[in-house]
PDB file of C-alpha atoms in Angstrom:
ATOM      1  CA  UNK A1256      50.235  43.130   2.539  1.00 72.00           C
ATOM      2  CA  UNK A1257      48.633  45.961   0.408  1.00 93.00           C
ATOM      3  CA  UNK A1258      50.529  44.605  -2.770  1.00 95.00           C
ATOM      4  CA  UNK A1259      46.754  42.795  -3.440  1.00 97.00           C
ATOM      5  CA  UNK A1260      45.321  46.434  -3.708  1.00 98.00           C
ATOM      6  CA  UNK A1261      47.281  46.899  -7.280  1.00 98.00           C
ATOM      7  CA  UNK A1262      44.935  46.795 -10.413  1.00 98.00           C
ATOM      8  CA  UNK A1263      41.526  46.850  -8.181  1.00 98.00           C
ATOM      9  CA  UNK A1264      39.020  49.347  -9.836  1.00 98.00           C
ATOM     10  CA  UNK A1265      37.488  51.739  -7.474  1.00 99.00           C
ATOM     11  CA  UNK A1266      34.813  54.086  -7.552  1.00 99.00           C
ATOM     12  CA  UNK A1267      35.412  56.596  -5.043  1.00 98.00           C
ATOM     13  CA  UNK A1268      31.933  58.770  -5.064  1.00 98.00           C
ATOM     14  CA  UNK A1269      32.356  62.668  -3.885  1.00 98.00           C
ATOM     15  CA  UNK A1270      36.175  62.577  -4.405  1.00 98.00           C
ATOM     16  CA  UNK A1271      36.700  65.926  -5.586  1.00 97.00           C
ATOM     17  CA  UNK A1272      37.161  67.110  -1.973  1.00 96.00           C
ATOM     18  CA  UNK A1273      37.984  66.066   1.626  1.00 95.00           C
ATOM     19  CA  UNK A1274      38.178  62.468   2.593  1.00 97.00           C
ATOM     20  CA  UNK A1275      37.298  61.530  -0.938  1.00 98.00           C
ATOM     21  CA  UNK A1276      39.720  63.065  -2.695  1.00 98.00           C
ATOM     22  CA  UNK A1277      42.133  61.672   0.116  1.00 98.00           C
ATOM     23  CA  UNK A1278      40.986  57.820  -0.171  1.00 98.00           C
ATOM     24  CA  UNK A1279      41.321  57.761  -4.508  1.00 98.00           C
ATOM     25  CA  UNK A1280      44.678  59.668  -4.321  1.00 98.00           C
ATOM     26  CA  UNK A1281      45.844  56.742  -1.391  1.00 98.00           C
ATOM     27  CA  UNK A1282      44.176  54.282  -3.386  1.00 98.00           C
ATOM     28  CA  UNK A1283      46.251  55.287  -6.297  1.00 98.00           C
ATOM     29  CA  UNK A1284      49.361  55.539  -4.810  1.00 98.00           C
ATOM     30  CA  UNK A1285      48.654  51.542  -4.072  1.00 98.00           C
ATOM     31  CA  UNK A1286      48.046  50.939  -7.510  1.00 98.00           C
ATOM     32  CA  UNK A1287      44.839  50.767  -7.899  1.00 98.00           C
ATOM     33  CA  UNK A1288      43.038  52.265 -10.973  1.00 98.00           C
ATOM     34  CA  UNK A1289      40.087  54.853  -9.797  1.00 98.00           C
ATOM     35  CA  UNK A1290      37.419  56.496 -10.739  1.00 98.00           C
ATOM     36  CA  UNK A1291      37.118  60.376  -9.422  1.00 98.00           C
ATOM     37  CA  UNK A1292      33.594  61.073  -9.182  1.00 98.00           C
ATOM     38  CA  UNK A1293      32.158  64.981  -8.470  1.00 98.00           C
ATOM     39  CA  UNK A1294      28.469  66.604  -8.569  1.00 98.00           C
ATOM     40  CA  UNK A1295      29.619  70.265  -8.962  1.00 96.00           C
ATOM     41  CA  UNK A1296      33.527  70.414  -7.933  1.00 96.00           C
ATOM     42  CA  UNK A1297      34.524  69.973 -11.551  1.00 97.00           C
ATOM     43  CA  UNK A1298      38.172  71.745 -11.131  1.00 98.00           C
ATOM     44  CA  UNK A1299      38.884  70.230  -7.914  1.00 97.00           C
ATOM     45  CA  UNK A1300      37.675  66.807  -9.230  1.00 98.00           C
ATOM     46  CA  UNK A1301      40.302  67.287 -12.134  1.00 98.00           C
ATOM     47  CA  UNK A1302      43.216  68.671  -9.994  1.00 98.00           C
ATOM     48  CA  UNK A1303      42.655  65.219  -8.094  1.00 98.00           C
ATOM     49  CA  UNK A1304      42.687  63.107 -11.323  1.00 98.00           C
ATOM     50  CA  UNK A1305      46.351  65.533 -12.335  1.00 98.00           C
ATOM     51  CA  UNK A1306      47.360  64.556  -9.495  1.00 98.00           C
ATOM     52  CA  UNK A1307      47.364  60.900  -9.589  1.00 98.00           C
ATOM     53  CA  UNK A1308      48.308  60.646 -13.534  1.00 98.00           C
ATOM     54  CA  UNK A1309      51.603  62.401 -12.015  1.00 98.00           C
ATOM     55  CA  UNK A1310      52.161  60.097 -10.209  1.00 98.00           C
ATOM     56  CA  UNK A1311      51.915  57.683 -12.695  1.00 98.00           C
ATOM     57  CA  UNK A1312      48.479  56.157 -11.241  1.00 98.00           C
ATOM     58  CA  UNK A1313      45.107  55.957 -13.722  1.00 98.00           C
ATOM     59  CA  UNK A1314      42.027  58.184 -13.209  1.00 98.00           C
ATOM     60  CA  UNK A1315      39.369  58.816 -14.739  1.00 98.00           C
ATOM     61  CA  UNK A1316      36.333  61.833 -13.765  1.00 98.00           C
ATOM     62  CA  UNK A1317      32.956  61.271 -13.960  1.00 98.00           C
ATOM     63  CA  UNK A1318      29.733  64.237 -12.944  1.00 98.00           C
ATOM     64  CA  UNK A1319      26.819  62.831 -11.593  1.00 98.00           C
ATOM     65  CA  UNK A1320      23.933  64.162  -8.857  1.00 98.00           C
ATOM     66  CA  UNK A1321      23.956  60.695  -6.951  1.00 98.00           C
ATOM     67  CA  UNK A1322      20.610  61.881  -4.937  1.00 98.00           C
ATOM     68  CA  UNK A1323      18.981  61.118  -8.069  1.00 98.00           C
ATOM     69  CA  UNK A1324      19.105  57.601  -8.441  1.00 98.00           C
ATOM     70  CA  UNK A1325      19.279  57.620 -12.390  1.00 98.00           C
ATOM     71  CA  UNK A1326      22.226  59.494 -12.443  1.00 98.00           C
ATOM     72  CA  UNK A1327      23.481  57.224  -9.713  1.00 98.00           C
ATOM     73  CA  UNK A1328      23.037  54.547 -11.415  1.00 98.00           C
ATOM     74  CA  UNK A1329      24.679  55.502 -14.585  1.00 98.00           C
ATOM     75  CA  UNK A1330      27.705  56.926 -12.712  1.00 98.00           C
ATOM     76  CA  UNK A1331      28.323  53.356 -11.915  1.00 99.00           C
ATOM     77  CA  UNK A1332      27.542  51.930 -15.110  1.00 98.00           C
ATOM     78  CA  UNK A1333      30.242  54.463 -16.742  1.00 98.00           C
ATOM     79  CA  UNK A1334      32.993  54.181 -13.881  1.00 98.00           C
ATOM     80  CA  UNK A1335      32.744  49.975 -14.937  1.00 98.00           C
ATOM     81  CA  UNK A1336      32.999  50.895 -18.236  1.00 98.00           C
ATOM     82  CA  UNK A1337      35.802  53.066 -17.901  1.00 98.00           C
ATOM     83  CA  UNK A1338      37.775  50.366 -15.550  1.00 98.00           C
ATOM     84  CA  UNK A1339      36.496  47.497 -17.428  1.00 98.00           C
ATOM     85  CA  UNK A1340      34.899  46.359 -14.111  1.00 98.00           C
ATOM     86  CA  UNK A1341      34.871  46.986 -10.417  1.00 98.00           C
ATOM     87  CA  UNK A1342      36.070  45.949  -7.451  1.00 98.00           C
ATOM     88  CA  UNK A1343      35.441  48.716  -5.112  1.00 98.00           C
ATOM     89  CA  UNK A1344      32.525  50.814  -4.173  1.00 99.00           C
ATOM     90  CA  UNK A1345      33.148  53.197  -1.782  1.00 99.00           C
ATOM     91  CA  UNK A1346      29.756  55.274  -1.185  1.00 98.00           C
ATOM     92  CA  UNK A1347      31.255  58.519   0.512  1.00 98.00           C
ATOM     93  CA  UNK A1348      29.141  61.509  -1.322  1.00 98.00           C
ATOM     94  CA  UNK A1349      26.906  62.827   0.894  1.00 96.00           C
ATOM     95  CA  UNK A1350      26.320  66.209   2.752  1.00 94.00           C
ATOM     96  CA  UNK A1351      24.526  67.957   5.754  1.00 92.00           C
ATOM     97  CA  UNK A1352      22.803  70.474   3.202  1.00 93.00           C
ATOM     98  CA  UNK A1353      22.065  73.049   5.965  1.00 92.00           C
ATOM     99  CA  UNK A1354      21.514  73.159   9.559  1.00 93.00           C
ATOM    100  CA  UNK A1355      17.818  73.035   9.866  1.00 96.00           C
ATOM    101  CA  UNK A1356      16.094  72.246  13.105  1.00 96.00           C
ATOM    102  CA  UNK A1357      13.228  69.500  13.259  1.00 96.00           C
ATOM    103  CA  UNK A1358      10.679  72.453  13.497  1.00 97.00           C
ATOM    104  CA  UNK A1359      11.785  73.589  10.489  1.00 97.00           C
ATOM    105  CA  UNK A1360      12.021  70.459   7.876  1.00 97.00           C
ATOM    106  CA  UNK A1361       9.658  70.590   4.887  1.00 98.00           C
ATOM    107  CA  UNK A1362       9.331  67.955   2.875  1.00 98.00           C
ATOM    108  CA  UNK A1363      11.732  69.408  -0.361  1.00 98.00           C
ATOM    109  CA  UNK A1364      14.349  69.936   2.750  1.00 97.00           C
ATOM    110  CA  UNK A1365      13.897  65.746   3.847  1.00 98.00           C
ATOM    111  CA  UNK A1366      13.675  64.245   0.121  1.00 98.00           C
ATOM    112  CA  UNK A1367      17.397  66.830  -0.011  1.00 98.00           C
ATOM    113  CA  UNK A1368      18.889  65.142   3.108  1.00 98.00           C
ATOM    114  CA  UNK A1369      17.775  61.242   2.349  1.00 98.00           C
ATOM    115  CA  UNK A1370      17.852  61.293  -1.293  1.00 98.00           C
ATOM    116  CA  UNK A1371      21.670  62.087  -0.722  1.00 98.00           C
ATOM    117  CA  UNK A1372      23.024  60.274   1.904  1.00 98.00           C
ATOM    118  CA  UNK A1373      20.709  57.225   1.918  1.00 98.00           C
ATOM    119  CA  UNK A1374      19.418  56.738  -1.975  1.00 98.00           C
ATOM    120  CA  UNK A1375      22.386  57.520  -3.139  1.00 98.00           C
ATOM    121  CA  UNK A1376      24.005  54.724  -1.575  1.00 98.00           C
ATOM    122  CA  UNK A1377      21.181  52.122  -2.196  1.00 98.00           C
ATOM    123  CA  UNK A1378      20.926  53.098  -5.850  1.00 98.00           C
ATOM    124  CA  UNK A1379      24.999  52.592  -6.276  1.00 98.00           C
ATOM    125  CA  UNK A1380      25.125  49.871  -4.346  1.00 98.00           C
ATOM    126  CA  UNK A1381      22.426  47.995  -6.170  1.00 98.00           C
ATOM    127  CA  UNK A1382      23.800  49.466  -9.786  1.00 98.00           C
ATOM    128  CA  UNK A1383      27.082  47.850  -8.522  1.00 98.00           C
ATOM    129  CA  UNK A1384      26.311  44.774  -7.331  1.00 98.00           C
ATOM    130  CA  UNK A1385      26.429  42.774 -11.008  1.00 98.00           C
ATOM    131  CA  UNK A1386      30.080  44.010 -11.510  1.00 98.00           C
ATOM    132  CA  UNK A1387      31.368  43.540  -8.194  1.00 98.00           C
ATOM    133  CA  UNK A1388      29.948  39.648  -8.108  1.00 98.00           C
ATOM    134  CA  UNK A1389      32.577  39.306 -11.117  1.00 98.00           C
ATOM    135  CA  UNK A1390      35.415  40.258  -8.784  1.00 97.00           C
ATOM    136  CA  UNK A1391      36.694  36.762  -7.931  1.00 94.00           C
ATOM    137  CA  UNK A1392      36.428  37.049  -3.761  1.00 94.00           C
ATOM    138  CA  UNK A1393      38.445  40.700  -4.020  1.00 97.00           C
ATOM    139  CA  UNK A1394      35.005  42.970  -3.742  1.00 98.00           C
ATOM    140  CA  UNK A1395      34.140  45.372  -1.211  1.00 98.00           C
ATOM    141  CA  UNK A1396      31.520  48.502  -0.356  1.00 99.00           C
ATOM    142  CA  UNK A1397      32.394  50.806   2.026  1.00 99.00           C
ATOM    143  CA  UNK A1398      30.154  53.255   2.980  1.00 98.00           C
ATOM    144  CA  UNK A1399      30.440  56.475   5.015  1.00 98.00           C
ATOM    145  CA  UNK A1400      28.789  56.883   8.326  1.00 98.00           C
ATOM    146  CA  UNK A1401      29.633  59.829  11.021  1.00 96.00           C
ATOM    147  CA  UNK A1402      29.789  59.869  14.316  1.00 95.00           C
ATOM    148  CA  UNK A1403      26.665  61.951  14.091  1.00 95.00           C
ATOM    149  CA  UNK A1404      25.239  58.427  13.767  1.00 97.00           C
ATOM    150  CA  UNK A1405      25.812  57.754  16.892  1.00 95.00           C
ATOM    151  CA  UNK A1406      25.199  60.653  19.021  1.00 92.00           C
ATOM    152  CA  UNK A1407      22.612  62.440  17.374  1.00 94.00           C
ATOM    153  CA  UNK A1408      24.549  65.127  15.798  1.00 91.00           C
ATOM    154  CA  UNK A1409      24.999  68.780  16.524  1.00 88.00           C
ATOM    155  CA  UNK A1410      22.505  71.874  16.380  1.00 90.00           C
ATOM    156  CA  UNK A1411      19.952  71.430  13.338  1.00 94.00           C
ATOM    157  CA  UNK A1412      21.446  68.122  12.217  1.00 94.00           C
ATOM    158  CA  UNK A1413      19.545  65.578  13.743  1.00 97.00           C
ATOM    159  CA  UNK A1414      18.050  64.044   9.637  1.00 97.00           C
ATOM    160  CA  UNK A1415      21.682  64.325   8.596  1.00 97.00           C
ATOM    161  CA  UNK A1416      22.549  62.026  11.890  1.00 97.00           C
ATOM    162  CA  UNK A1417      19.779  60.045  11.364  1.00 98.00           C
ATOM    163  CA  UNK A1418      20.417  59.497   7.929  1.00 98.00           C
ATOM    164  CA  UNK A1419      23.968  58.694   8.730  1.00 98.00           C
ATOM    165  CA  UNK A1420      22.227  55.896  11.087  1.00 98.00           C
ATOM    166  CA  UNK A1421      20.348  54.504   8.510  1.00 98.00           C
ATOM    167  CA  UNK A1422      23.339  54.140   6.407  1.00 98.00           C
ATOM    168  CA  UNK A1423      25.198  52.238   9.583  1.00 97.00           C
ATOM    169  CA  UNK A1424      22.774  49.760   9.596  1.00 98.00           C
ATOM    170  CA  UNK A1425      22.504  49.699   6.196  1.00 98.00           C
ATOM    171  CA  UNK A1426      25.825  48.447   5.705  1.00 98.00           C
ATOM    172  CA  UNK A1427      24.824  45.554   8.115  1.00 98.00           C
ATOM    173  CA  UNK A1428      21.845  44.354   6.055  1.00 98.00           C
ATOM    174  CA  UNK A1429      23.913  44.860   2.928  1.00 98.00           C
ATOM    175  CA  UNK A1430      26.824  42.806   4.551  1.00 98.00           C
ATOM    176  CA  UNK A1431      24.618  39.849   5.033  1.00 98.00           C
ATOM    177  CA  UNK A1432      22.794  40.311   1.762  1.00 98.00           C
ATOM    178  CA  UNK A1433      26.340  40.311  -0.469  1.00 98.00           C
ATOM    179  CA  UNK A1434      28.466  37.660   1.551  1.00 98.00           C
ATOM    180  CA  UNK A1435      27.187  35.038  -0.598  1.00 98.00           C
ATOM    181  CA  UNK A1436      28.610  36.330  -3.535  1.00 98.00           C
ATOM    182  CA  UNK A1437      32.482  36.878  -1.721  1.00 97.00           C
ATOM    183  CA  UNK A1438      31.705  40.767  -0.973  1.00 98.00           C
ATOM    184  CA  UNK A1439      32.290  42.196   2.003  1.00 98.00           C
ATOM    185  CA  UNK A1440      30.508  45.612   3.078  1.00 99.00           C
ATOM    186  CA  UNK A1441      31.887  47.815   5.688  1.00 98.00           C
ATOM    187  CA  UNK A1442      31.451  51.538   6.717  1.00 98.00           C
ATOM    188  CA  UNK A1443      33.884  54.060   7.911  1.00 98.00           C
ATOM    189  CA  UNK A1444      32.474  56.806  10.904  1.00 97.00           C
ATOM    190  CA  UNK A1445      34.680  59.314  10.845  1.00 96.00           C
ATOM    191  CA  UNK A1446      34.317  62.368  13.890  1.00 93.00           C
ATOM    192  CA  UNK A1447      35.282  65.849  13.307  1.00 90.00           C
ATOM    193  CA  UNK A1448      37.670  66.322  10.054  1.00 91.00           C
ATOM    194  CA  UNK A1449      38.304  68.939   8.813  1.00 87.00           C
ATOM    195  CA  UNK A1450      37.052  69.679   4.946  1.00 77.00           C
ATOM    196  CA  UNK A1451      34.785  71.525   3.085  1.00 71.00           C
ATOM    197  CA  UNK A1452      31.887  70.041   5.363  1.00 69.00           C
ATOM    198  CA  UNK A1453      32.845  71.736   8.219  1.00 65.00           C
ATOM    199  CA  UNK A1454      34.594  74.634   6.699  1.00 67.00           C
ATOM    200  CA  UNK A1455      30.225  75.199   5.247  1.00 69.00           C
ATOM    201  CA  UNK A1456      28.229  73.995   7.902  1.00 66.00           C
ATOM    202  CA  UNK A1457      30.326  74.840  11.224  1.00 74.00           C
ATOM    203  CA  UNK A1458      31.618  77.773  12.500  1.00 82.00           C
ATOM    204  CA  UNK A1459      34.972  78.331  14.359  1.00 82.00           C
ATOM    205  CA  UNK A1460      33.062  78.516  17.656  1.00 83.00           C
ATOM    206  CA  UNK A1461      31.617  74.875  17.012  1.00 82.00           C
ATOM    207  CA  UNK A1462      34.657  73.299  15.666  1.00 84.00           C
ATOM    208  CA  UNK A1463      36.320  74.742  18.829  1.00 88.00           C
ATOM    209  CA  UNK A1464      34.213  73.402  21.055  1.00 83.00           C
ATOM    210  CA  UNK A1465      34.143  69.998  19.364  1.00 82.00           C
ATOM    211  CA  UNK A1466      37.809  70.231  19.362  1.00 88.00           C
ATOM    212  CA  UNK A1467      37.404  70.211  23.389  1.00 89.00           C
ATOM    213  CA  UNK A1468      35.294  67.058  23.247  1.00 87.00           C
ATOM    214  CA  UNK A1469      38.876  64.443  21.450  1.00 91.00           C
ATOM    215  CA  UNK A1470      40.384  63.100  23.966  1.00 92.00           C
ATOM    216  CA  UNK A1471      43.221  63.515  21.564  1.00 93.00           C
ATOM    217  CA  UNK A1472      42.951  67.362  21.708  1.00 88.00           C
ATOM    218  CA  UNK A1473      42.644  67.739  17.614  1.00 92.00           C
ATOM    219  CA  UNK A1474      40.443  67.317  15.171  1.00 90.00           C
ATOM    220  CA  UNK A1475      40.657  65.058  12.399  1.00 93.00           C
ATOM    221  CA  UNK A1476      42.117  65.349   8.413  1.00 95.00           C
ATOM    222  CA  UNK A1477      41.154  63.536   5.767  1.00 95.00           C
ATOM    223  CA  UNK A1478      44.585  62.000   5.741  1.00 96.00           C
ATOM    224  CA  UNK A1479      43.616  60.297   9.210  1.00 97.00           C
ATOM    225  CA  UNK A1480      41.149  58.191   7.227  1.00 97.00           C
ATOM    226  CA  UNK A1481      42.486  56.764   4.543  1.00 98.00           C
ATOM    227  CA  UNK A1482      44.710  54.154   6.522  1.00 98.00           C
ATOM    228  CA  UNK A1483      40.578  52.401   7.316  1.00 98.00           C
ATOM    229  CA  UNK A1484      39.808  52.879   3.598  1.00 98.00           C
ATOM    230  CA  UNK A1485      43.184  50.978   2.354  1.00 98.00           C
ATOM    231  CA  UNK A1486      42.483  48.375   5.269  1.00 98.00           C
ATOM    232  CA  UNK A1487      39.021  47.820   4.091  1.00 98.00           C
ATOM    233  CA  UNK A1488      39.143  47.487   0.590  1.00 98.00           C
ATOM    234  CA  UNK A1489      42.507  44.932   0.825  1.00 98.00           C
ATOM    235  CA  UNK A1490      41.063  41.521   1.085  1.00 97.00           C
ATOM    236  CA  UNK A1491      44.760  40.248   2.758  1.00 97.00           C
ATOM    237  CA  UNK A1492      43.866  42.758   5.891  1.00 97.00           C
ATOM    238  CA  UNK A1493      40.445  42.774   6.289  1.00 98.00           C
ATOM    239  CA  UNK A1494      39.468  39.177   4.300  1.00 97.00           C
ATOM    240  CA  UNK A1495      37.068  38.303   7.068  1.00 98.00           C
ATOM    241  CA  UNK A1496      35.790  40.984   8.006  1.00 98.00           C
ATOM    242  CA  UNK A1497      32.151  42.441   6.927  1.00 98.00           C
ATOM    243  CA  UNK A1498      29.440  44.496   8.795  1.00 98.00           C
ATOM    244  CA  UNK A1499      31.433  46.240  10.482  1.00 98.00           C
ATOM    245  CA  UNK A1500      31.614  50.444  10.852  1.00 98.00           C
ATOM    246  CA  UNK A1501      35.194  51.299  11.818  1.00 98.00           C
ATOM    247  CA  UNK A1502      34.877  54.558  14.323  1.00 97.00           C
ATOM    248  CA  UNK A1503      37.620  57.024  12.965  1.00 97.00           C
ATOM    249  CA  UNK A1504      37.535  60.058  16.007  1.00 94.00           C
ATOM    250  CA  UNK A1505      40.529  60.587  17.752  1.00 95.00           C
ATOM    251  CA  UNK A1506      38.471  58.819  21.061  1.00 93.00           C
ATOM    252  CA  UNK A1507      35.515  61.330  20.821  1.00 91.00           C
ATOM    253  CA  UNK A1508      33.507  58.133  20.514  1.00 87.00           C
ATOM    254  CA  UNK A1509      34.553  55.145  22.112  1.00 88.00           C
ATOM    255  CA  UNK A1510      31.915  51.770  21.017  1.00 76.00           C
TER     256      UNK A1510
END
């Protein structure tokens, strides 16, 4: 039932790495035409993009800062341009910045944290909105939660969680607010996977004892995702479904 995923443009934000990188090479592989987006992982962003052309799959790399909503904007406006259109948004950039405890936050350390997890999405979102109402019924946002979301998130990442929260019910509002024009928004939560976010923000002690806390006794890869992000974004699977944030945790968090 995936065969409808061939020829849908995606922008896949923060793909140079982790579960990004994962969902456009998957989404690829399906035939889909993508858009590799990176702030600062320029190299990694283009060994992705190699990657795919090998395969005989289209990609294209764009650079933008998506906390500034400008750039975020115009990252959209070229990834259209590049694909001729879009049919898929999938808002995944986004980052912890640094364990900081409430007593510590400043304000330059909380306009850090929202501008990229929570403007970044709005401003793409709304940027993407005129192309994806041109899709014909086949559109879809999916946006990246965490199971921080949820549970409040580890030591000195409470505005991370909380931002991820925000972006949860985000997706709701945005769900209703797009239906009308035959685009569903979702959100994938994933637990503890292990990329580049963890490999910065945790240490082996932490990811140990988080480890402890899966009732399937691993953590996750960014491979373990990208079955939710193919789901999502195929309107034959998940045609009637919208609103909805898809836990991805090996149990650690059962709704």
């Amino acid at each position: 039932m995936l065969d409808d995923l061939k020829g849908l443009r995606a922008l896949v934000t923060g793909s140079s790495t982790g579960i990004g990188a994962a969902v456009a090479k998957a989404y690829a592989g399906k035939g889909m035409r993508v858009v590799v987006h990176y702030k600062s992982s320029e190299a990694e962003a283009n060994a992705v993009a190699a990657e795919i052309r090998a395969a005989g799959g289209e990609a294209h790399v764009l650079q933008a800062d998506v906390a500034d909503s400008a750039q975020a904007v115009d990252l959209v406006n070229k990834a259209a341009d590049k694909l001729g259109g879009l049919d898929v948004l999938v808002n995944n950039a986004g980052a912890l910045v640094k364990r900081t405890p409430i007593a510590e936050i400043e304000d330059e350390f909380f306009d850090s944290v929202v501008d990229l997890n929570v403007r970044s999405v709005v401003m793409a979102s709304k940027a993407a909105l005129p192309y994806l109402k041109k899709s014909g019924g086949k559109a879809s946002v999916i946006n990246l939660s965490s199971i921080a979301a949820r549970n409040g998130g580890g030591p000195g990442s409470s505005l991370y969680a909380s931002s991820k929260a925000f972006v949860l019910n985000l997706t709701r509002g945005m769900a209703k607010e797009f239906v009308p024009f035959g685009i569903r928004v979702n959100g994938v939560s994933p637990g503890v996977i292990m990329t580049p976010f963890h490999e910065r923000y945790s240490t082996a002690e932490q990811i140990e004892a988080m480890r402890r806390t899966v009732p399937m006794e691993r953590v996750g890869t960014p491979q373990d995702n990208v079955g939710v992000f193919l789901f999502l974004a195929s309107p034959a699977m998940s045609g009637y479904i919208t609103g909805q944030t898809i836990e991805v945790n090996g149990g650690q968090y059962m709704v």
